[in-house]
PDB file of C-alpha atoms in Angstrom:
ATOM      1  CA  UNK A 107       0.000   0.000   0.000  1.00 52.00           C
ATOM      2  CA  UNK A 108       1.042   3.314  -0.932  1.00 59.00           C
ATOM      3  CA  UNK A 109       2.158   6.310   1.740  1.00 64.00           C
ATOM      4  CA  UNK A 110      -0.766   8.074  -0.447  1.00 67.00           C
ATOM      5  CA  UNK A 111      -3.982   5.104  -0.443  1.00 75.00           C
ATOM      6  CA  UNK A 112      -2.561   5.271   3.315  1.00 86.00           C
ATOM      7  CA  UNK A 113      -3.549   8.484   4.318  1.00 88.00           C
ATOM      8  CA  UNK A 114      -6.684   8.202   2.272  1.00 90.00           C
ATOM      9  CA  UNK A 115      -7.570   4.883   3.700  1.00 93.00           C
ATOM     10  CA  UNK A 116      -6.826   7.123   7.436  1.00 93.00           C
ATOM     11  CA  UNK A 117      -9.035   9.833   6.654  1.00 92.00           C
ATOM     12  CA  UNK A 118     -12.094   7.510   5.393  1.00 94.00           C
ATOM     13  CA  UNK A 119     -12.093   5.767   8.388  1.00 96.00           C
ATOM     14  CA  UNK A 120     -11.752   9.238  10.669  1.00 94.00           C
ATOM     15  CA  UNK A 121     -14.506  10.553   8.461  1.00 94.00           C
ATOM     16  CA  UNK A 122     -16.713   7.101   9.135  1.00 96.00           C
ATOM     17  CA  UNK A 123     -16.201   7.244  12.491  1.00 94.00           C
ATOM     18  CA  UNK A 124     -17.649  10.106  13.043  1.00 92.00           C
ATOM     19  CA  UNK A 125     -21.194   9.213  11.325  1.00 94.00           C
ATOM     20  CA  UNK A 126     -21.760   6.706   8.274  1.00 95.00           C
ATOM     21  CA  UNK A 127     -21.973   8.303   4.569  1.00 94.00           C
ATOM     22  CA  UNK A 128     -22.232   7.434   1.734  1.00 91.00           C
ATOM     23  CA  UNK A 129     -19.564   7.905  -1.333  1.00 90.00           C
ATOM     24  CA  UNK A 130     -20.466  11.392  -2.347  1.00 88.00           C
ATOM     25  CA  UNK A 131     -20.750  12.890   1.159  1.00 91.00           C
ATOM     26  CA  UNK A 132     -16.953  11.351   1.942  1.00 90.00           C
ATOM     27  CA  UNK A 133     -16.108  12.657  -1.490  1.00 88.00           C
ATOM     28  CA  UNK A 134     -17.297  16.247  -0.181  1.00 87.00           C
ATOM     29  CA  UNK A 135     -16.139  15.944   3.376  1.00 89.00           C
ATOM     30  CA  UNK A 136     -12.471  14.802   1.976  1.00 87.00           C
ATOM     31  CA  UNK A 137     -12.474  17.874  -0.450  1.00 83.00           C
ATOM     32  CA  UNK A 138     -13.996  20.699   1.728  1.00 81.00           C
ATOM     33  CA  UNK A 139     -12.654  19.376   5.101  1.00 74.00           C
ATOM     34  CA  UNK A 140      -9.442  17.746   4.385  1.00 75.00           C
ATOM     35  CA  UNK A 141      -7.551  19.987   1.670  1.00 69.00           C
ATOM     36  CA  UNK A 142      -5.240  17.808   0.719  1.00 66.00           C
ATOM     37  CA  UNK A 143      -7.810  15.243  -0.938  1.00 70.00           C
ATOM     38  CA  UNK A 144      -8.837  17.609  -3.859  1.00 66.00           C
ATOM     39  CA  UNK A 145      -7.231  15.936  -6.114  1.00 64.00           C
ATOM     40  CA  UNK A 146      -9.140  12.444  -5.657  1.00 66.00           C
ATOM     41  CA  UNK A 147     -11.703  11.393  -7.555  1.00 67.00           C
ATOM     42  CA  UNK A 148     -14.182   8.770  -7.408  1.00 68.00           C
ATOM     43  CA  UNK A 149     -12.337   6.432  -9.488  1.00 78.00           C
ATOM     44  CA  UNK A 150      -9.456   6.595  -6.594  1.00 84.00           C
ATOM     45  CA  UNK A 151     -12.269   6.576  -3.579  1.00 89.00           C
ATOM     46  CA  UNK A 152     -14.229   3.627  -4.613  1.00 89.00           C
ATOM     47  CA  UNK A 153     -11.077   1.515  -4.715  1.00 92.00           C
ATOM     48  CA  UNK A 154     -10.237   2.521  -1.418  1.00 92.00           C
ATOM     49  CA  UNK A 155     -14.239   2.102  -0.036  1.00 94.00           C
ATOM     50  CA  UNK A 156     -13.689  -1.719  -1.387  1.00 94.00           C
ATOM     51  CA  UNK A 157     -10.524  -2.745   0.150  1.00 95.00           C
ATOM     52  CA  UNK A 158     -11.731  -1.211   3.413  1.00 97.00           C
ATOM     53  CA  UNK A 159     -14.730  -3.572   3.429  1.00 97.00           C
ATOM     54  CA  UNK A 160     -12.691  -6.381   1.956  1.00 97.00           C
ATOM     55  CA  UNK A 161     -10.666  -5.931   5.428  1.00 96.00           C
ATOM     56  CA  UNK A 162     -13.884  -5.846   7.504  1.00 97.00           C
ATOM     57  CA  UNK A 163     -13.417  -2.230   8.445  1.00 97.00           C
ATOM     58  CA  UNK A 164     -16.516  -0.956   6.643  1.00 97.00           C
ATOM     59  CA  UNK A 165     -19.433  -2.604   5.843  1.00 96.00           C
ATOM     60  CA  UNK A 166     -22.019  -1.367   3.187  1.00 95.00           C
ATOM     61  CA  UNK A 167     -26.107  -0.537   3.637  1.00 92.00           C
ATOM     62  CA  UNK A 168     -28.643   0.609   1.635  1.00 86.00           C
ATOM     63  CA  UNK A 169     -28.797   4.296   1.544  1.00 71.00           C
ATOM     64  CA  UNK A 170     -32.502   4.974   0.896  1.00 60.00           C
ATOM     65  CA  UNK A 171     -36.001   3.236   1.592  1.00 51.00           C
ATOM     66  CA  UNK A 172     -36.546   0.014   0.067  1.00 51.00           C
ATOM     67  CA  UNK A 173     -39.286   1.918  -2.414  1.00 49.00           C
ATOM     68  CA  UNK A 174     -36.500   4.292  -3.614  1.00 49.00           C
ATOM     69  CA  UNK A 175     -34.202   1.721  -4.313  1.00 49.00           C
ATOM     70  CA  UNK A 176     -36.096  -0.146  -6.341  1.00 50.00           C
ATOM     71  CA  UNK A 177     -37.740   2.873  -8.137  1.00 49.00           C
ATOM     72  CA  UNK A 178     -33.836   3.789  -8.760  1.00 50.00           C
ATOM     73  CA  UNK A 179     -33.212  -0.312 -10.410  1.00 49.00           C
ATOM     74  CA  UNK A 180     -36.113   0.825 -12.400  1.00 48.00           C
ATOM     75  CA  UNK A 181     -34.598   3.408 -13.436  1.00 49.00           C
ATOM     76  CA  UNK A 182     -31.689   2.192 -14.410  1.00 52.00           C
ATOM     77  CA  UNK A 183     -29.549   4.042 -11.600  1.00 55.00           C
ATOM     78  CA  UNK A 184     -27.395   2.466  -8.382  1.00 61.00           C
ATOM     79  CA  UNK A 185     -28.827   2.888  -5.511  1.00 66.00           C
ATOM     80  CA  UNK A 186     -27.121   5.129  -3.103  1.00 82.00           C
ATOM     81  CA  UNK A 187     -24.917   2.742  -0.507  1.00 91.00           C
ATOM     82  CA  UNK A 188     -23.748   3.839   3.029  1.00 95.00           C
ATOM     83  CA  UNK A 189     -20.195   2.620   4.486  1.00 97.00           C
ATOM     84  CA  UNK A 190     -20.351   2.048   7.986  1.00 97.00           C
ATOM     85  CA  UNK A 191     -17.639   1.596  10.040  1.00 96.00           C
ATOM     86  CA  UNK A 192     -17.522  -1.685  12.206  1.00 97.00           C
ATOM     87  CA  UNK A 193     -16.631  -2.442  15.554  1.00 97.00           C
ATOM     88  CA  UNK A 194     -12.875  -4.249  13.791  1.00 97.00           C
ATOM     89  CA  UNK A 195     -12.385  -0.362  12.060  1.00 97.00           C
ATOM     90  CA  UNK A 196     -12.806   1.447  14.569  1.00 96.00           C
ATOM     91  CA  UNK A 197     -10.436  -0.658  16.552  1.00 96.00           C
ATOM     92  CA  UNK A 198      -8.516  -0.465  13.370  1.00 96.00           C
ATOM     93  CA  UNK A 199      -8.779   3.067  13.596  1.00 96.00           C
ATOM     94  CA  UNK A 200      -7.817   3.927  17.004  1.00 94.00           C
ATOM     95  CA  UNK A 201      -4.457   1.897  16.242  1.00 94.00           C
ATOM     96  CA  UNK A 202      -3.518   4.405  13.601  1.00 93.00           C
ATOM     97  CA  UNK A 203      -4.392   7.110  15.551  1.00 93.00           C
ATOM     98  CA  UNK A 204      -1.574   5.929  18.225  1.00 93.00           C
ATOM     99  CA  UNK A 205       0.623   5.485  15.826  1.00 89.00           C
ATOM    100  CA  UNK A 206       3.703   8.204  16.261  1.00 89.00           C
ATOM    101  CA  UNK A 207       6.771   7.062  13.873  1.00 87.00           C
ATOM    102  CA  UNK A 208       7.991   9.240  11.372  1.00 89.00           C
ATOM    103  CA  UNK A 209       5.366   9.041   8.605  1.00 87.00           C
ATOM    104  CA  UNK A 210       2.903  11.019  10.652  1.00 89.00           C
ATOM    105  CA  UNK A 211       5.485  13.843  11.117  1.00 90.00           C
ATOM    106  CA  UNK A 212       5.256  14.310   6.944  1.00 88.00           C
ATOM    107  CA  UNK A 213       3.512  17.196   5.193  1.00 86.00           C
ATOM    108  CA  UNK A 214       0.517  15.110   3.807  1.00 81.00           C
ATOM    109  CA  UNK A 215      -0.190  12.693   6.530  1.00 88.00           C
ATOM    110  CA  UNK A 216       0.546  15.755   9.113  1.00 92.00           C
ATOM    111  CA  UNK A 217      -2.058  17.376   7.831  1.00 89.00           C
ATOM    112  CA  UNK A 218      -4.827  14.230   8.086  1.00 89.00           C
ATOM    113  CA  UNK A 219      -3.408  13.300  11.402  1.00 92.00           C
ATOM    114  CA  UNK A 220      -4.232  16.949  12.621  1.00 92.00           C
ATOM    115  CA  UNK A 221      -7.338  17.049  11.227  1.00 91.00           C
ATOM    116  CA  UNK A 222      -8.651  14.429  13.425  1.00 92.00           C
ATOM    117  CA  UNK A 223      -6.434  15.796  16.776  1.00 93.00           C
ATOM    118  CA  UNK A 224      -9.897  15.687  18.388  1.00 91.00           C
ATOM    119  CA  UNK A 225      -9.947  12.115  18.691  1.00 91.00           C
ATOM    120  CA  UNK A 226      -6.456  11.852  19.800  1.00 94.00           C
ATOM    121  CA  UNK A 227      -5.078  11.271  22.908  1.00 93.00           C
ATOM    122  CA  UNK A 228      -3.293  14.073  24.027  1.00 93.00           C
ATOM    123  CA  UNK A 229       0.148  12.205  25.102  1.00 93.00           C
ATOM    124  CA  UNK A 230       0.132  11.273  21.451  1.00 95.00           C
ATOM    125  CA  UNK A 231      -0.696  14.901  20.340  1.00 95.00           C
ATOM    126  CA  UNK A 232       2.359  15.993  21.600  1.00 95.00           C
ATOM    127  CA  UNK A 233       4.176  13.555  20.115  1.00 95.00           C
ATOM    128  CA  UNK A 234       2.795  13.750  16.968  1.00 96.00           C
ATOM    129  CA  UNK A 235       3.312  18.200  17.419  1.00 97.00           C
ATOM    130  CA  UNK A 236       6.931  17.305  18.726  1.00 96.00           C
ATOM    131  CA  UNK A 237       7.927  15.081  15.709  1.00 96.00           C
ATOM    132  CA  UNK A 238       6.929  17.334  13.161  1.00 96.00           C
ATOM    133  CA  UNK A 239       8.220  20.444  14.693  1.00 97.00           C
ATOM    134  CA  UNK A 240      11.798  17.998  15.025  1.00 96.00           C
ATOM    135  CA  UNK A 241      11.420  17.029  10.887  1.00 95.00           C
ATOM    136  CA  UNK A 242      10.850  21.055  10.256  1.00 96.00           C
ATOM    137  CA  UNK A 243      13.774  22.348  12.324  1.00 97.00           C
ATOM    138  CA  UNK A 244      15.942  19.812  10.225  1.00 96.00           C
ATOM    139  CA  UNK A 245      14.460  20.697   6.966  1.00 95.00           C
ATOM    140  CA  UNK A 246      15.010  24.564   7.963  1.00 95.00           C
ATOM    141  CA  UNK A 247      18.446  23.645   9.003  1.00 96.00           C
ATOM    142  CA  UNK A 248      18.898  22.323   5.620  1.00 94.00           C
ATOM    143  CA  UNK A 249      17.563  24.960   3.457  1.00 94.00           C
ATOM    144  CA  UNK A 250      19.846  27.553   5.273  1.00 94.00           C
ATOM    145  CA  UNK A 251      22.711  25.984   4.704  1.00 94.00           C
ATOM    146  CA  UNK A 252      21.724  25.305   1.195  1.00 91.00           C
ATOM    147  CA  UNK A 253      21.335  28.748   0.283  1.00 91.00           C
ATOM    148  CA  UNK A 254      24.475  29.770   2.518  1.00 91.00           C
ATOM    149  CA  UNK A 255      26.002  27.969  -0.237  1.00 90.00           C
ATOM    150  CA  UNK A 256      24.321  29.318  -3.353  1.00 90.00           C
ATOM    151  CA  UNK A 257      23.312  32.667  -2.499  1.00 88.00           C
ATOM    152  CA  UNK A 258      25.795  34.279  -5.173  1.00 88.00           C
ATOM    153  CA  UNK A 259      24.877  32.046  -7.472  1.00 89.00           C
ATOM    154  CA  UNK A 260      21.136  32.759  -7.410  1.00 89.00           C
ATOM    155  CA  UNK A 261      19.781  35.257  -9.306  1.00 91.00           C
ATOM    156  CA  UNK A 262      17.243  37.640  -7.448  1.00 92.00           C
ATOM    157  CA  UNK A 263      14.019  36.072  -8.160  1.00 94.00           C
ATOM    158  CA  UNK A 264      15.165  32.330  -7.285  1.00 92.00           C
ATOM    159  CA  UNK A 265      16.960  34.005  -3.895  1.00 92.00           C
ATOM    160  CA  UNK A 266      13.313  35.699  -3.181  1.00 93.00           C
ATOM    161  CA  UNK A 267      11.525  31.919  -3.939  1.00 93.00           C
ATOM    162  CA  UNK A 268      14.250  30.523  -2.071  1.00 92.00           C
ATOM    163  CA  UNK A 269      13.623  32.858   1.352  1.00 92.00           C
ATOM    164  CA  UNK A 270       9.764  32.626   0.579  1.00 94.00           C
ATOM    165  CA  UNK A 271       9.963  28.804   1.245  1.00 94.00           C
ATOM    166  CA  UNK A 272      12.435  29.145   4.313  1.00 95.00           C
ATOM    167  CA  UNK A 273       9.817  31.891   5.775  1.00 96.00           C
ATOM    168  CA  UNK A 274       7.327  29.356   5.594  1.00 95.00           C
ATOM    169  CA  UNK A 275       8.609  26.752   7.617  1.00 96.00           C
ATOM    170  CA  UNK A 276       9.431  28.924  10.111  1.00 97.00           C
ATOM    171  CA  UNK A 277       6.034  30.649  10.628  1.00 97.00           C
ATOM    172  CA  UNK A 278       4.988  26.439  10.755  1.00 96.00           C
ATOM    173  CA  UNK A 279       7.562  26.189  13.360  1.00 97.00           C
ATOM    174  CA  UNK A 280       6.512  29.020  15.507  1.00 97.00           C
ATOM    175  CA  UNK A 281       2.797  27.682  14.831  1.00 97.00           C
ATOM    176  CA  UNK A 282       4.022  24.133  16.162  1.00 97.00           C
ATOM    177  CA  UNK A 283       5.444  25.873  18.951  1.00 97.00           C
ATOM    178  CA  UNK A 284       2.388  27.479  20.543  1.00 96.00           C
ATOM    179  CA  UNK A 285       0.784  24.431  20.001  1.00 96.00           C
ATOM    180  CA  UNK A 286       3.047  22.445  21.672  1.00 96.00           C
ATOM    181  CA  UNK A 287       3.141  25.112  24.517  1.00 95.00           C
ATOM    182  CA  UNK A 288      -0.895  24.914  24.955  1.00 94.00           C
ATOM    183  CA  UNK A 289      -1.029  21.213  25.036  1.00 93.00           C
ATOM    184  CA  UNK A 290       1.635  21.736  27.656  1.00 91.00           C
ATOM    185  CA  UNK A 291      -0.169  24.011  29.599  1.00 88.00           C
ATOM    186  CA  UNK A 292      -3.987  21.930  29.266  1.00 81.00           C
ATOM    187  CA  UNK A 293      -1.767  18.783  30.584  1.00 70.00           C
ATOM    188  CA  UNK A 294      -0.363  20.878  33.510  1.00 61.00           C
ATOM    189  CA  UNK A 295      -3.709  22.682  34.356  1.00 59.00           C
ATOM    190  CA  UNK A 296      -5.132  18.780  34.449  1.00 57.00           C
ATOM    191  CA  UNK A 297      -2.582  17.633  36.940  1.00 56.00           C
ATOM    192  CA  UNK A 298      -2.201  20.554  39.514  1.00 53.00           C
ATOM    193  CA  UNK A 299      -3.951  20.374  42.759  1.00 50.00           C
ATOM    194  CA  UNK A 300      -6.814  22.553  41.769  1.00 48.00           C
ATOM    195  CA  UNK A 301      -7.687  21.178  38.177  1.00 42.00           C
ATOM    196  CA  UNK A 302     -11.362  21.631  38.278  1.00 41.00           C
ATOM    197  CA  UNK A 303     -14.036  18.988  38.678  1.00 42.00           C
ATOM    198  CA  UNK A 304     -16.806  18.152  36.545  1.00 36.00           C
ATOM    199  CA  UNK A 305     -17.460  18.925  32.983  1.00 34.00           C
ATOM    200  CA  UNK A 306     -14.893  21.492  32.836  1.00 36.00           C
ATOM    201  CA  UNK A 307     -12.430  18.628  34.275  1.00 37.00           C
ATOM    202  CA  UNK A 308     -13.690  15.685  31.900  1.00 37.00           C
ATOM    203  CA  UNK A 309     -13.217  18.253  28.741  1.00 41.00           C
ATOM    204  CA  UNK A 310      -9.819  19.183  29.690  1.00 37.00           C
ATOM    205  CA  UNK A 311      -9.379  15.095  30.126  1.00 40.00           C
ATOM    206  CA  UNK A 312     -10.614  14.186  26.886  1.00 42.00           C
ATOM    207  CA  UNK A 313      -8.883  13.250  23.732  1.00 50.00           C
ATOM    208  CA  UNK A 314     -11.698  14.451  22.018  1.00 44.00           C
ATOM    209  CA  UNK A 315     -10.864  18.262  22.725  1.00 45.00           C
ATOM    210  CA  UNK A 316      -7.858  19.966  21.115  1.00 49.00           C
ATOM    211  CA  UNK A 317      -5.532  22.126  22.337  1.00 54.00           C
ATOM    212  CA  UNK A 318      -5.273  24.771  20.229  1.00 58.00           C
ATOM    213  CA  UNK A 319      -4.272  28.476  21.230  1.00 54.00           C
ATOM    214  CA  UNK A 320      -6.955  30.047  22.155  1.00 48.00           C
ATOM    215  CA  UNK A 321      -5.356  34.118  21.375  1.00 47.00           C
ATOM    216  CA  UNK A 322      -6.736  35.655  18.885  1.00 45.00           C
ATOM    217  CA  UNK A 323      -4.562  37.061  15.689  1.00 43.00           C
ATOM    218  CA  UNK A 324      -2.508  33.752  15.496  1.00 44.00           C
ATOM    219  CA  UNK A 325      -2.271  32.459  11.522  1.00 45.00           C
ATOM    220  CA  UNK A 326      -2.427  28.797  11.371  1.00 51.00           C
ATOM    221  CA  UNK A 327      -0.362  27.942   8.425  1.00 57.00           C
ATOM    222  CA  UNK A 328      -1.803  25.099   6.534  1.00 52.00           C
ATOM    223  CA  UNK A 329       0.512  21.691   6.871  1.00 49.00           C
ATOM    224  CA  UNK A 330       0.224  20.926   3.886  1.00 46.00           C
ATOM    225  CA  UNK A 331       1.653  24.102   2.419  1.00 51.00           C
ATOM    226  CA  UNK A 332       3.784  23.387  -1.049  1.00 46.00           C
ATOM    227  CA  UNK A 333       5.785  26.461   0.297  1.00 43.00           C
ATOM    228  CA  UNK A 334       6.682  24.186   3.264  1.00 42.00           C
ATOM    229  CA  UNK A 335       7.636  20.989   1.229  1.00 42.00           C
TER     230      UNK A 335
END
């Protein structure tokens, strides 16, 4: 399986776990949500919805009354079908979400494994936040040196593209940095002697609540940023 099929294959299941859809609404969600699935089309989706049930992650239903479907045979169109996720993909599922090895620190699968930070356990947030902040700090390193190197050699316009693309991984960096800082500080609030109790408590305790900066003004750049690459 492809680094690519696996980050699709990630998000379908984030996106199914969530609430069943059918092949158009993932389609949608995976454009409008997820950026970095605008390129896929149904011929690369369906692929993906069948191996997924081939594996027992995702099972199919109809999507409609029994009426509509078979006014829709009738008619000579498919009936609409709904992938569900079973109890084997969601347990599927929450594996990759744990998951914290360098793949998840790369620009594309970044970006899905963020996306669905509100179902993550915070311990692996950070690690996940830490990992990709280590990969950028060694790409930066890189590109700094690189153009230490070829700066006289460079006429202005690559010199400007080449200072564009170091600017952006450091405004990522400084991004990943409060970040990393506010999961810090949730996970220190949570553990002092007067964390509060109740629902304020079991939100702060949750892996379904992120912990973004809450300051207003901060720009978010987007992970998957070519300008990053």
């Amino acid at each position: 399986m492809s680094r690519r099929s696996g980050i699709l294959e990630f998000a379908v299941l984030g996106l199914l776990r969530e609430a069943p859809m059918h092949g158009y609404e993932l389609r949608k969600r995976l454009n409008t949500s997820l950026g970095i699935f605008r390129a896929f089309s149904y011929g690369t989706l369906y692929p993906c919805l069948k191996t997924l049930v081939a594996n027992g992650w995702l099972i199919e239903e109809p999507g409609s009354a029994p009426e509509e479907a078979v006014a829709a045979t009738l008619a000579g169109r498919r009936a609409k079908i709904v992938y569900r996720l079973t109890a084997e993909g969601k347990e599927h599922f929450e594996e990759l979400l744990s998951h914290t090895g360098p793949d998840a620190w790369e620009d594309e699968h970044f970006a899905a494994r963020f996306a669905f930070f509100g179902q993550t356990e915070r311990e692996v947030r950070m690690r996940v936040l830490e990992g990709r902040r280590s990969r950028l700090e060694e790409r930066l390193e890189k590109m700094r040196a690189s153009l230490a190197r070829t700066r006289e050699r460079l006429d202005d316009y690559t010199l400007e593209l080449q200072r564009h693309g170091m600017e952006s991984v450091e405004r990522e960096v400084r991004w990943l940095n409060e970040l990393i800082e506010s999961e810090r500080a949730g996970r220190d609030q949570r553990s002092g002697p007067e964390a509060p109790e109740g629902p304020a408590r079991q939100n702060t305790e949750s892996g379904e609540t992120g912990g973004l900066p809450r300051h207003g003004g901060s720009t978010r750049p987007d992970p998957s940023d070519d300008t990053a690459k």
